[in-house]
mmCIF file of C-alpha atoms in Angstrom:
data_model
loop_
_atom_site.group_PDB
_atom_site.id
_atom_site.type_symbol
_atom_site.label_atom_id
_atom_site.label_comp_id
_atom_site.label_asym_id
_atom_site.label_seq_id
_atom_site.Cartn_x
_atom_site.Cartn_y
_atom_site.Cartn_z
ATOM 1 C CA UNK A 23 0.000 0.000 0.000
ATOM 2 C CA UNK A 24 1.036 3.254 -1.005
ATOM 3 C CA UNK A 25 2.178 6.095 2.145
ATOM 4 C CA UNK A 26 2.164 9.764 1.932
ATOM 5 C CA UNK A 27 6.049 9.846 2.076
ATOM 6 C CA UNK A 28 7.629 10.539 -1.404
ATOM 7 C CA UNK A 29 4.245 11.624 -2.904
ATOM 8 C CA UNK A 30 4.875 14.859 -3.897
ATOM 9 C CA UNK A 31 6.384 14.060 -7.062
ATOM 10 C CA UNK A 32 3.630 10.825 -7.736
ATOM 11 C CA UNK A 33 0.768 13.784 -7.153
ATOM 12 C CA UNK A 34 2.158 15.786 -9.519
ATOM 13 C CA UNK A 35 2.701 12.965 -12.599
ATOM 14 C CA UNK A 36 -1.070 12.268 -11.585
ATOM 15 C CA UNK A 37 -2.296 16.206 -12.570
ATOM 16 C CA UNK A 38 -0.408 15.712 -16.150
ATOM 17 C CA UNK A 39 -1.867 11.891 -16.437
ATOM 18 C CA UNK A 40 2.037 10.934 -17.075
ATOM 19 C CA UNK A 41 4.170 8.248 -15.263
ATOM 20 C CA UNK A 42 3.805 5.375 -13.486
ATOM 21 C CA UNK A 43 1.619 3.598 -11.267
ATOM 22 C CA UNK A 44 -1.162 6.501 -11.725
ATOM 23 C CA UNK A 45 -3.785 4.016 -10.825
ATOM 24 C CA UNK A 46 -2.135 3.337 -7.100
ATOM 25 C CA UNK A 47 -1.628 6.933 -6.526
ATOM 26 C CA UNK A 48 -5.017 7.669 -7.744
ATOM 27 C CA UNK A 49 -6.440 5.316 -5.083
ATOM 28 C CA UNK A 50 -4.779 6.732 -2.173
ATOM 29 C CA UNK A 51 -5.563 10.501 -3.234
ATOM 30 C CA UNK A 52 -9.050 8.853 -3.097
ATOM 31 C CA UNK A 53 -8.190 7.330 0.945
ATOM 32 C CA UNK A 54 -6.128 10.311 1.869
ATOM 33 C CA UNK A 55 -7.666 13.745 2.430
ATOM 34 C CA UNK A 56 -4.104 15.785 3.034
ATOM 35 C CA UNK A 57 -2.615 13.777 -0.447
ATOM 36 C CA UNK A 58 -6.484 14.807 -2.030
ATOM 37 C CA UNK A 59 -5.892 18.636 -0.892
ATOM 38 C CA UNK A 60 -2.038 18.955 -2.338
ATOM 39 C CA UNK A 61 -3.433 17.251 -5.398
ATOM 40 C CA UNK A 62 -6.918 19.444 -5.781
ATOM 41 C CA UNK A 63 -4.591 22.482 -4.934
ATOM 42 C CA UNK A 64 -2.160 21.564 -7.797
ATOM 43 C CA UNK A 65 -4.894 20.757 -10.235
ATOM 44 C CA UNK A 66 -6.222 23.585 -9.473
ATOM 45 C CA UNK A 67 -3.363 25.588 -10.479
ATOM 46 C CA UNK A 68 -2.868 23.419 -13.646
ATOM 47 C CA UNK A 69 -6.177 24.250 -14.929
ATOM 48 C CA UNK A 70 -5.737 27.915 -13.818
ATOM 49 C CA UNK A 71 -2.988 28.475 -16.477
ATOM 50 C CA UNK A 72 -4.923 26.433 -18.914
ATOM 51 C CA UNK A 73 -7.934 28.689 -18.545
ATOM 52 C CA UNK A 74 -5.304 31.623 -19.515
ATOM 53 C CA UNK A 75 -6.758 33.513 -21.857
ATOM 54 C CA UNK A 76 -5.131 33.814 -25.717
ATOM 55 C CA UNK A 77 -3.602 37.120 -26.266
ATOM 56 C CA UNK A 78 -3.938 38.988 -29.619
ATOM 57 C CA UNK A 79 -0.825 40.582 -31.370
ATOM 58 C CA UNK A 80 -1.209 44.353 -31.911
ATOM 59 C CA UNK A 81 -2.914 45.052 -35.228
ATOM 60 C CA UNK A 82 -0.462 45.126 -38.396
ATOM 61 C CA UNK A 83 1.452 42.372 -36.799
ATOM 62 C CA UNK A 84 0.822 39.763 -39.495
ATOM 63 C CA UNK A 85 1.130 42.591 -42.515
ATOM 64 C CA UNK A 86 4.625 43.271 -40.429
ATOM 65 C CA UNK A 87 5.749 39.959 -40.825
ATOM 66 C CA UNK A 88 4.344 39.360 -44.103
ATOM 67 C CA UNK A 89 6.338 42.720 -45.495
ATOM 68 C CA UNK A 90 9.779 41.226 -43.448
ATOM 69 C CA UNK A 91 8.816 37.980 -45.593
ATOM 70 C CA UNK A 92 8.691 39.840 -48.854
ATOM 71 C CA UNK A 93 11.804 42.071 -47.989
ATOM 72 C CA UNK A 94 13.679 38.736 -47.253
ATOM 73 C CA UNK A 95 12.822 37.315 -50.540
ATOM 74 C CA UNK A 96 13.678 40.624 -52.603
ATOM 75 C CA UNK A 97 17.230 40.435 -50.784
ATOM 76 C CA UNK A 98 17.342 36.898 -51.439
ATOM 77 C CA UNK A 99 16.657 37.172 -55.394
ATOM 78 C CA UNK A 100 19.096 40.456 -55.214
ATOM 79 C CA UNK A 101 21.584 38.272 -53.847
ATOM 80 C CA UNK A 102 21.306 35.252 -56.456
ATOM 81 C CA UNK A 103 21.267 37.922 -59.114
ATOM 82 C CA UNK A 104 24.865 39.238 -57.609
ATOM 83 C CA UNK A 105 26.097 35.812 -57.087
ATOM 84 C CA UNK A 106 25.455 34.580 -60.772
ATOM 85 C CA UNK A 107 27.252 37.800 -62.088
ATOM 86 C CA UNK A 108 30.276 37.032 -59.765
ATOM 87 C CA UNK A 109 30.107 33.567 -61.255
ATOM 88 C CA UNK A 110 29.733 34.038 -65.049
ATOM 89 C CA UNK A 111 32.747 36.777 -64.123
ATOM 90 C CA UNK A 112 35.358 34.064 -62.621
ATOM 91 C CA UNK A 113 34.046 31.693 -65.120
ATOM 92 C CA UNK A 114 34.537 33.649 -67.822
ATOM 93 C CA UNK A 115 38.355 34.720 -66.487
ATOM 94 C CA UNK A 116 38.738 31.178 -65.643
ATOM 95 C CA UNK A 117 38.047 30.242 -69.289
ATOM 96 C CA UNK A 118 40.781 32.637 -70.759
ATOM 97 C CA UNK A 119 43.535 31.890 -68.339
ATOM 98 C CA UNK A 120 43.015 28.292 -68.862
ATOM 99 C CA UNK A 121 43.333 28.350 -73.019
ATOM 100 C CA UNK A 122 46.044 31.052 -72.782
ATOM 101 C CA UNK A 123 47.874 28.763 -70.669
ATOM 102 C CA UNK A 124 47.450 26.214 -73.100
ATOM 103 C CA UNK A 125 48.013 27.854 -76.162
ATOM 104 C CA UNK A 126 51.423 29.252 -74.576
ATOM 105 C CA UNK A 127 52.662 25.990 -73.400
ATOM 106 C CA UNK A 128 51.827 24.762 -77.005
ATOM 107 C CA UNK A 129 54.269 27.011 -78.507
ATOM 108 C CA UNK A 130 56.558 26.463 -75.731
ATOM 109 C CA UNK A 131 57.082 22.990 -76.397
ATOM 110 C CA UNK A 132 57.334 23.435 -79.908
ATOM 111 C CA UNK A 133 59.964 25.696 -79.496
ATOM 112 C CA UNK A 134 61.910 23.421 -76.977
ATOM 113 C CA UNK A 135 62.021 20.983 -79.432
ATOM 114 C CA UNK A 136 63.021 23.528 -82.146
ATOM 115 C CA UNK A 137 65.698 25.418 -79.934
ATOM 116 C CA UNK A 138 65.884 23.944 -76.365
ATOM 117 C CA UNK A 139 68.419 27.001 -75.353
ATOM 118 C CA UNK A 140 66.478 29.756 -76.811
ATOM 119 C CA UNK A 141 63.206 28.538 -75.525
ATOM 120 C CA UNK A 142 64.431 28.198 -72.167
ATOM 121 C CA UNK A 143 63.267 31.650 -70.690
ATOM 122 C CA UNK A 144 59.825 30.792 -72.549
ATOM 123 C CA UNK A 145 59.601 27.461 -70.173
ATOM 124 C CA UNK A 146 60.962 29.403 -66.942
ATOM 125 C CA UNK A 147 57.416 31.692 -67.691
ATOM 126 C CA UNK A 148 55.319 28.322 -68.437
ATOM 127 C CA UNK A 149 55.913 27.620 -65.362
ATOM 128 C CA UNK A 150 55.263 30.481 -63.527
ATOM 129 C CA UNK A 151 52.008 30.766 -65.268
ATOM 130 C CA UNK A 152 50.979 27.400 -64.292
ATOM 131 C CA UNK A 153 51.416 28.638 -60.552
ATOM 132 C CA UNK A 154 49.028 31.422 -61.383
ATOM 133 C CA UNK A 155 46.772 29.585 -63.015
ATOM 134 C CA UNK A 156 46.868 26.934 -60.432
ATOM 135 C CA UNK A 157 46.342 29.949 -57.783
ATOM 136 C CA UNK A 158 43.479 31.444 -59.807
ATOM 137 C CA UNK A 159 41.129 28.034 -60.724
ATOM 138 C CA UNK A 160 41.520 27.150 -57.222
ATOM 139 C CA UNK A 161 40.146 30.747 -56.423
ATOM 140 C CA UNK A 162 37.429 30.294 -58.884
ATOM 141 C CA UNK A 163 36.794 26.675 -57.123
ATOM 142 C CA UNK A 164 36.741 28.441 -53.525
ATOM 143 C CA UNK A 165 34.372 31.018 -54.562
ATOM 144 C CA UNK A 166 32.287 28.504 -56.396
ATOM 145 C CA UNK A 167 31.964 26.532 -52.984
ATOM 146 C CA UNK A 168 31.583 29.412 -50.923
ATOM 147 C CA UNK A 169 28.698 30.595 -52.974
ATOM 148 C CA UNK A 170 27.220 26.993 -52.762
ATOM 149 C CA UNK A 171 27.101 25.761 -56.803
ATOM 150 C CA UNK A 172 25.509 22.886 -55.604
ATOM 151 C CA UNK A 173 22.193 24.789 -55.061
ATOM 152 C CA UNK A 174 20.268 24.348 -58.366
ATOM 153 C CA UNK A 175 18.366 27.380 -57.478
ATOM 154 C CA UNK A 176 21.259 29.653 -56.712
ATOM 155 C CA UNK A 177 23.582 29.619 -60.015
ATOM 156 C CA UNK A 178 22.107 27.766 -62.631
ATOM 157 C CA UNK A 179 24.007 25.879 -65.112
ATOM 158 C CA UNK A 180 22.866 27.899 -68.347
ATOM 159 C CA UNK A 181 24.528 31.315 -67.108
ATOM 160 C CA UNK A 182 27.806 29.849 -66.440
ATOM 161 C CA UNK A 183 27.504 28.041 -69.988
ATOM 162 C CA UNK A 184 26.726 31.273 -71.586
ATOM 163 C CA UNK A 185 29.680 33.432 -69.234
ATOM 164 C CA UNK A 186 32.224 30.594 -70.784
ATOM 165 C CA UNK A 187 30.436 31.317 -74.444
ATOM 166 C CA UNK A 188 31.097 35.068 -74.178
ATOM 167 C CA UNK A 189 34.578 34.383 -72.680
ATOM 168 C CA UNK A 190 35.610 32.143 -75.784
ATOM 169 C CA UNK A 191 34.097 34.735 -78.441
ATOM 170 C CA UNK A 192 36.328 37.128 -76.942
ATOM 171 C CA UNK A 193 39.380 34.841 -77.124
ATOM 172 C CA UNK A 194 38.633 34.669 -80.742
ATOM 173 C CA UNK A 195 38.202 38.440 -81.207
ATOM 174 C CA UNK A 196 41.362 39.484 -79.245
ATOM 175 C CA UNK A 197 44.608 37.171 -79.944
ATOM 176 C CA UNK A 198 46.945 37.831 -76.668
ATOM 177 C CA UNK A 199 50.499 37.833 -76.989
ATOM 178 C CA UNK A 200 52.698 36.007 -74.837
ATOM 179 C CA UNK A 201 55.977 35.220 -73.420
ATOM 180 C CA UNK A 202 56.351 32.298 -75.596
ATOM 181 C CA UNK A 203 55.291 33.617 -79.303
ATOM 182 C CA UNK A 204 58.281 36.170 -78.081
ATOM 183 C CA UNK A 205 60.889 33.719 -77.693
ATOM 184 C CA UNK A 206 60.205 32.327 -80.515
ATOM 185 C CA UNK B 29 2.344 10.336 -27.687
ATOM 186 C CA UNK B 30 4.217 12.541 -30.588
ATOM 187 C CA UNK B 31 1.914 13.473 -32.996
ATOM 188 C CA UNK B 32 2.266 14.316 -36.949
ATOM 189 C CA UNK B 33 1.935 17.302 -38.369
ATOM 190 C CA UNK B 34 -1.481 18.623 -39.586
ATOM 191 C CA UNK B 35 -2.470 17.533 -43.012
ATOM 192 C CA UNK B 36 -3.570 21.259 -43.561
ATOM 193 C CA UNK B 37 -0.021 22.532 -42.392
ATOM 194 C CA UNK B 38 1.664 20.010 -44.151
ATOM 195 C CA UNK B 39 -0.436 21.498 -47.601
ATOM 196 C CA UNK B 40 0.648 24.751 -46.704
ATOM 197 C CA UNK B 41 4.136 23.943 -46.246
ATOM 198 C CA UNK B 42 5.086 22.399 -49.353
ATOM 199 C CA UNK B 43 3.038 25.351 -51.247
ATOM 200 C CA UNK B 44 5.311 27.473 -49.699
ATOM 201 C CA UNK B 45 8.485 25.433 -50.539
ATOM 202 C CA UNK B 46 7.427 25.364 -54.210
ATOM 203 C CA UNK B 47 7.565 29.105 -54.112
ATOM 204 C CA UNK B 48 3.882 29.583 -53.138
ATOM 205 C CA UNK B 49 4.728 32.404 -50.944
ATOM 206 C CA UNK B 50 1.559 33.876 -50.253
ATOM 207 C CA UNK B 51 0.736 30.513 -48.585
ATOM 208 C CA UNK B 52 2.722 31.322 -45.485
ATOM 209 C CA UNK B 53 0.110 34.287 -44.601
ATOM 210 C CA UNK B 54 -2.307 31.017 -44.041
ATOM 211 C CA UNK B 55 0.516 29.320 -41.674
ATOM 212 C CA UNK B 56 0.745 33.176 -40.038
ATOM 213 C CA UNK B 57 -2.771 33.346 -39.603
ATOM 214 C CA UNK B 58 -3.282 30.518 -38.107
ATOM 215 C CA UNK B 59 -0.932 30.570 -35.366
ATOM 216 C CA UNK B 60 -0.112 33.615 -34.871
ATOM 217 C CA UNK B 61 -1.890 33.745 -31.386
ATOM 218 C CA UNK B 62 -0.688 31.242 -29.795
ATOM 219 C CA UNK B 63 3.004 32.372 -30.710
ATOM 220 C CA UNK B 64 2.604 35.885 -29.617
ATOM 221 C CA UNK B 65 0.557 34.610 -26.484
ATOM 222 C CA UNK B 66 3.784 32.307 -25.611
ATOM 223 C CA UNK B 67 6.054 34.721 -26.345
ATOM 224 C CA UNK B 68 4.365 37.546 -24.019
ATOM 225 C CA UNK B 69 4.313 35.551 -20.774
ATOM 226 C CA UNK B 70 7.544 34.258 -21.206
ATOM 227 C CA UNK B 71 9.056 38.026 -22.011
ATOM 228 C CA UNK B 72 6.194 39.934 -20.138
ATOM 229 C CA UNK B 73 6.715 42.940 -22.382
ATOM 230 C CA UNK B 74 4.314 43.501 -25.551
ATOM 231 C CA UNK B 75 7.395 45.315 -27.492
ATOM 232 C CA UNK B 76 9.676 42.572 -27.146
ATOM 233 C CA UNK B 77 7.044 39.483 -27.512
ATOM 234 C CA UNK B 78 5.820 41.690 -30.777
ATOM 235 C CA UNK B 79 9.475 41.551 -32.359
ATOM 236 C CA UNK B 80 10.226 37.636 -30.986
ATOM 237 C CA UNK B 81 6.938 36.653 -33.189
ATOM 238 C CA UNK B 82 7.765 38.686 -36.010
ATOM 239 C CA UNK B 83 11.465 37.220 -35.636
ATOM 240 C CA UNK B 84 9.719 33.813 -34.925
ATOM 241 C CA UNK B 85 6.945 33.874 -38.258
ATOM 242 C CA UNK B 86 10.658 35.360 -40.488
ATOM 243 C CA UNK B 87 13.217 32.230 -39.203
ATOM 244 C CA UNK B 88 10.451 30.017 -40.012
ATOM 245 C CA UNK B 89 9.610 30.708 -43.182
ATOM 246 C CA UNK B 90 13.357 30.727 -43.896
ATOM 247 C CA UNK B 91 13.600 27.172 -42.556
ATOM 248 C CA UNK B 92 10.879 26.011 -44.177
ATOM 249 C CA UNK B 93 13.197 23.553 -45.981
ATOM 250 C CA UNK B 94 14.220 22.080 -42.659
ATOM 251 C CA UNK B 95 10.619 21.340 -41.153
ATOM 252 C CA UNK B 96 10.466 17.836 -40.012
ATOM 253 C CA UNK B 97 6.605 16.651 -40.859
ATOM 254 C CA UNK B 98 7.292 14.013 -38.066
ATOM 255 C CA UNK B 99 6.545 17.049 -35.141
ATOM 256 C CA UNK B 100 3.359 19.316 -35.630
ATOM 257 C CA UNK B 101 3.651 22.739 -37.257
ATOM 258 C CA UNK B 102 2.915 24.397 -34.088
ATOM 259 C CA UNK B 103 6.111 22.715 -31.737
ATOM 260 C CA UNK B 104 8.468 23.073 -34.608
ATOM 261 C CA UNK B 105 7.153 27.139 -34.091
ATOM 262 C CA UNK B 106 7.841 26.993 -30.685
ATOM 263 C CA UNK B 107 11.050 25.214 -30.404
ATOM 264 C CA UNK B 108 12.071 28.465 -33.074
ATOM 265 C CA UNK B 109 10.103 31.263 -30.332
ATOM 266 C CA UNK B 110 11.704 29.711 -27.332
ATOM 267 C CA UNK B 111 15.301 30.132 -28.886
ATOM 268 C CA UNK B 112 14.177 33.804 -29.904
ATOM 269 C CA UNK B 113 13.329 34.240 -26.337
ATOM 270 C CA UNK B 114 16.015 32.349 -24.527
ATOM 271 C CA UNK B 115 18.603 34.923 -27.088
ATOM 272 C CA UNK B 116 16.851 37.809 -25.691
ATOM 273 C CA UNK B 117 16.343 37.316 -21.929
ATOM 274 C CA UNK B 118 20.060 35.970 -22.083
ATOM 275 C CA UNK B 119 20.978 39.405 -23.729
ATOM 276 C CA UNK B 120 18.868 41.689 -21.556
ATOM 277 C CA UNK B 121 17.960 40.016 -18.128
ATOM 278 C CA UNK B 122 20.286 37.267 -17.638
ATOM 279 C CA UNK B 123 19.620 36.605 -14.152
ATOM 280 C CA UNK B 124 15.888 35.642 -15.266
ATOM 281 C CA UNK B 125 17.029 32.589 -17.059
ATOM 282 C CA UNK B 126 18.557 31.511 -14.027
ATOM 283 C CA UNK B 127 17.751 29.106 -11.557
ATOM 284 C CA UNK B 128 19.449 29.473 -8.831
ATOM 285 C CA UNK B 129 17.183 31.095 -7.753
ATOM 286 C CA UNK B 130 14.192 28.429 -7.875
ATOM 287 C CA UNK B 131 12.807 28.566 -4.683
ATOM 288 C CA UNK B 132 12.838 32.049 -4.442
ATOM 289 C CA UNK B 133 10.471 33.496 -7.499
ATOM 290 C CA UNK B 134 11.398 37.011 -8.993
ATOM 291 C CA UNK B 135 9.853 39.458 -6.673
ATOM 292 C CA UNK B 136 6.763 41.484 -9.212
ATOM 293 C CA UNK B 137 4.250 43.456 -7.029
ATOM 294 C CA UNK B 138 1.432 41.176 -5.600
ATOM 295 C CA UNK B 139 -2.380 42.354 -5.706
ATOM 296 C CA UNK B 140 -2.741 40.029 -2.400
ATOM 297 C CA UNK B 141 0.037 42.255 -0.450
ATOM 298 C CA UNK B 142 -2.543 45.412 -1.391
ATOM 299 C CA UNK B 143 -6.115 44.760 -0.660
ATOM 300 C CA UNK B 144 -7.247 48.207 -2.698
ATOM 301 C CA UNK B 145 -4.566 46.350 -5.774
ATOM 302 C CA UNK B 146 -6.390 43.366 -4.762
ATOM 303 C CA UNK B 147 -9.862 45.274 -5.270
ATOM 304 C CA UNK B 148 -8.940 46.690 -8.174
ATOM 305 C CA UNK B 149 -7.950 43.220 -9.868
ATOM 306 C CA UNK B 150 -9.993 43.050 -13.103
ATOM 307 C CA UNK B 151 -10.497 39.202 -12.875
ATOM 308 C CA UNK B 152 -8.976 36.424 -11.817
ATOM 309 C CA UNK B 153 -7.675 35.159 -15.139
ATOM 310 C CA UNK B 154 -5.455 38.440 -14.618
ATOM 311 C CA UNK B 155 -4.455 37.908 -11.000
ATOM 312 C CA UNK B 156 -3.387 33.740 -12.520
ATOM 313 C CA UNK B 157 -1.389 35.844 -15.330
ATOM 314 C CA UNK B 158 0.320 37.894 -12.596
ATOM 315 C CA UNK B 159 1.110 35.250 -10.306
ATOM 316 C CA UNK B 160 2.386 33.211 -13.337
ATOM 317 C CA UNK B 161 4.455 36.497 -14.153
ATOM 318 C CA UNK B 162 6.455 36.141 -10.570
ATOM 319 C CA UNK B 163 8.015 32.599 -11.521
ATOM 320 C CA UNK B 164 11.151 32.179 -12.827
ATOM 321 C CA UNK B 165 10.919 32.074 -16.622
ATOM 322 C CA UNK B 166 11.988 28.465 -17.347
ATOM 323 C CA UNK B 167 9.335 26.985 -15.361
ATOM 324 C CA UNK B 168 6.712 29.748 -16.223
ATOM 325 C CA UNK B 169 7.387 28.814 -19.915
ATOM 326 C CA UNK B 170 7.142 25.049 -18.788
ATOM 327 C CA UNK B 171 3.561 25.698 -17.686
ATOM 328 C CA UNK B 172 2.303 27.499 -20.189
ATOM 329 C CA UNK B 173 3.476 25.056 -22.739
ATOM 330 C CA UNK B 174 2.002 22.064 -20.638
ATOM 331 C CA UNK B 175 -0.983 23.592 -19.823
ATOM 332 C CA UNK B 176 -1.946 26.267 -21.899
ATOM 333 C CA UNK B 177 -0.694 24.573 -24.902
ATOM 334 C CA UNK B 178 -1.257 21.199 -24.116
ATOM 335 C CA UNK B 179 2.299 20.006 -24.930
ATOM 336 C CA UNK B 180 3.395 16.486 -23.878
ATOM 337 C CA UNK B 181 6.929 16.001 -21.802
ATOM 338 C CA UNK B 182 8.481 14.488 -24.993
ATOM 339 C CA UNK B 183 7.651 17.749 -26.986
ATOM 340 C CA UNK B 184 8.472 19.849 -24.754
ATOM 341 C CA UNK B 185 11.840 18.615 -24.002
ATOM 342 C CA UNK B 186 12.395 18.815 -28.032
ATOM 343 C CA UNK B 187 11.089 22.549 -27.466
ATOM 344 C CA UNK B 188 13.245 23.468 -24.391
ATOM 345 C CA UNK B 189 16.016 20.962 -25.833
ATOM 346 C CA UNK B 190 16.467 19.710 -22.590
ATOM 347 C CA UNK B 191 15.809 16.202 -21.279
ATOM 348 C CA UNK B 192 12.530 14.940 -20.580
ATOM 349 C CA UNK B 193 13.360 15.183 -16.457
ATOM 350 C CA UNK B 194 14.525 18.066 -16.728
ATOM 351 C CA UNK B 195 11.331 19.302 -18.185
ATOM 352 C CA UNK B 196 9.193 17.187 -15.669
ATOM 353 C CA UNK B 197 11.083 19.200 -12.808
ATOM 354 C CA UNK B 198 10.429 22.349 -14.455
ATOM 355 C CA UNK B 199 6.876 21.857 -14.482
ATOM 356 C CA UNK B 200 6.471 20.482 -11.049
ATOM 357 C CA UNK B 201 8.559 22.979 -9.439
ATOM 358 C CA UNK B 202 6.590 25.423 -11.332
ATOM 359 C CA UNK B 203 3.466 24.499 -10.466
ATOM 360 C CA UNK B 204 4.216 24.211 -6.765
ATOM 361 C CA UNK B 205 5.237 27.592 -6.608
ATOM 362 C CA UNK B 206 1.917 28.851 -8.538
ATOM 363 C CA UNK B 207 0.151 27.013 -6.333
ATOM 364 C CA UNK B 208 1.870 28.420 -3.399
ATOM 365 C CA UNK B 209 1.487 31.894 -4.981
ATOM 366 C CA UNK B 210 -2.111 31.289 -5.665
ATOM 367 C CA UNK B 211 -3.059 30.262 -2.238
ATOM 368 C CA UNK B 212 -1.374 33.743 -0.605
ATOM 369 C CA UNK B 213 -3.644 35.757 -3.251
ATOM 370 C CA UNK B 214 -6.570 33.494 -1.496
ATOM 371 C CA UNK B 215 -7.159 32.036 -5.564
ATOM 372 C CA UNK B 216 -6.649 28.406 -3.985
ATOM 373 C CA UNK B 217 -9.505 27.590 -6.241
ATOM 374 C CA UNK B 218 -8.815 28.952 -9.020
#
């Protein structure tokens, strides 16, 4: 049989209807007027805060929110816009290092094979070049990942097509010189 | 028992995720009481619960993508108001998050110390608010989401993110001291 000692924490699991051996406890509230008055007392206050009344927002509040919400998007297309133009920008300087890079080591090698003395210098600056290029893709790749390219929604595929597009019509337009073509 | 969410919020949800934006005034709508309630007894000050449930409604809808349909609309809002609140008590009035303090509940004035206060009490819904007012704020919070809100000890642990006994000794703490504080304003029965 159950005893009033250790029944202040049993009284209380029997106002919220959770944890164990409700039943027993329930039956000696029922034998036990001082266990019936702590529990009637805490009930009491238990259905005191439930009978708390709702309380209404001041007026405007959900146009408030709603305009945040709006604002929020605007930013949020604002800054998709910005990151796709940062994008198409590295892609497209990406694009030109990368093929004058090529196209210079092309003519380097040629030349080494031609004149491996007199191309020398030529090779000294392949190299160096790599470095930057190295150094610059791996900027483009940082800022790719920092501006997540693996959201769908944030750069789209078809503007970074269309940056590299641009960038190789302007390789065709304007033929850079380089160290190579030189020491040749 | 953990229930799902609502069918309706669920709806209302994934409109919103497709880019259905004007969707979210429905979500807004509907709960926007029960936020802003929540958030004023747990801050007691209209400015500040007025900003938490704008703050609330705005990290929300920007975390739409990370609702979990397994947890009802409603707790998911809560967990998000209850870290909005926790950020600003902690900022302005640390010492009310505090409970060192648990068995002796912040001192606000008491209609029952003033009989003419006492007169002048519009009703005793207000007098239950006031009293509720003096607790600490964890376990005032822990009351009102058990019993206002009707939130099991699971729940409200994933709310609180604290452990369920944690929460079960918030609550019966709290509601000891209301019930103390209840029977010196002579609302025993209340």
């Amino acid at each position: 049989m159950m005893t009033c000692a250790g029944m202040r924490e049993r009284l209380q699991e029997l106002v919220d209807g959770e944890g164990q051996a409700l039943a027993e406890t329930r039956a000696h509230v029922e034998r036990c007027p001082a266990c019936r008055r702590d529990y009637e007392a805490l009930s009491a206050a238990a259905s005191a805060v439930a009978g708390l009344d709702a309380i209404e927002p001041p007026s405007g509040f959900e146009e408030a929110v709603l305009r945040r919400v709006r604002l929020r998007l605007g930013l949020g297309r604002a800054a998709r816009l910005v990151a796709c133009a940062l994008l198409s920008t590295w892609a497209a300087a990406g694009f030109l290092l990368t093929s004058r890079f090529l196209k210079g080591h092309a003519w380097g090698f040629a030349g080494f094979l031609m004149d491996p003395q007199a191309s020398l210098p030529g090779l000294k600056l392949g190299v160096l070049q790599a470095f930057v290029l190295v150094r610059d893709l791996w900027d483009i790749l940082s800022t790719l990942l920092q501006l997540r390219l693996g959201s769908p929604e944030l750069v789209p595929l078809h503007w970074l097509v269309a940056a590299c597009l641009a960038a190789a019509s302007l390789r065709l337009i304007r033929s850079p010189d380089n160290g190579y073509r030189r020491s040749l | 028992m953990r229930m799902p969410a609502d069918p309706q919020d669920l709806s209302a949800v994934q409109r919103c995720l497709r880019g259905e934006t004007a969707v979210f005034s429905e979500l807004l709508g509907r709960y926007k009481l029960r936020v802003f309630s929540y958030l004023l007894r747990v801050v007691r000050n209209p400015s500040d619960a007025e900003d938490l449930a704008q703050e609330t409604f705005l990290k929300a809808y920007s975390k739409l993508g990370s609702y979990d349909p397994a947890h009802p609309f409603l707790t998911w809002l809560f967990r998000i108001a209850h870290n909005c609140a926790v950020d600003l008590l902690r900022r302005r009035r640390p010492e009310e998050f505090s409970l060192e303090d648990e068995e002796e509940p912040l001192e606000t004035a008491d209609p029952a110390a003033d009989p003419e206060r006492r007169a002048e009490s519009a009703s005793t819904r207000e007098s239950v608010d006031h009293a509720l007012a003096g607790l600490p704020a964890p376990y005032r919070e822990a009351l009102i989401l058990r019993h206002r809100e009707g939130l099991d000890y699971r729940s409200m642990a994933g709310v609180l993110g604290v452990p369920e006994g944690t929460v079960k000794i918030r609550i019966f703490r709290g509601r000891d001291l209301l019930r103390k504080r209840l029977s010196e304003m002579g609302l025993a029965g209340a």
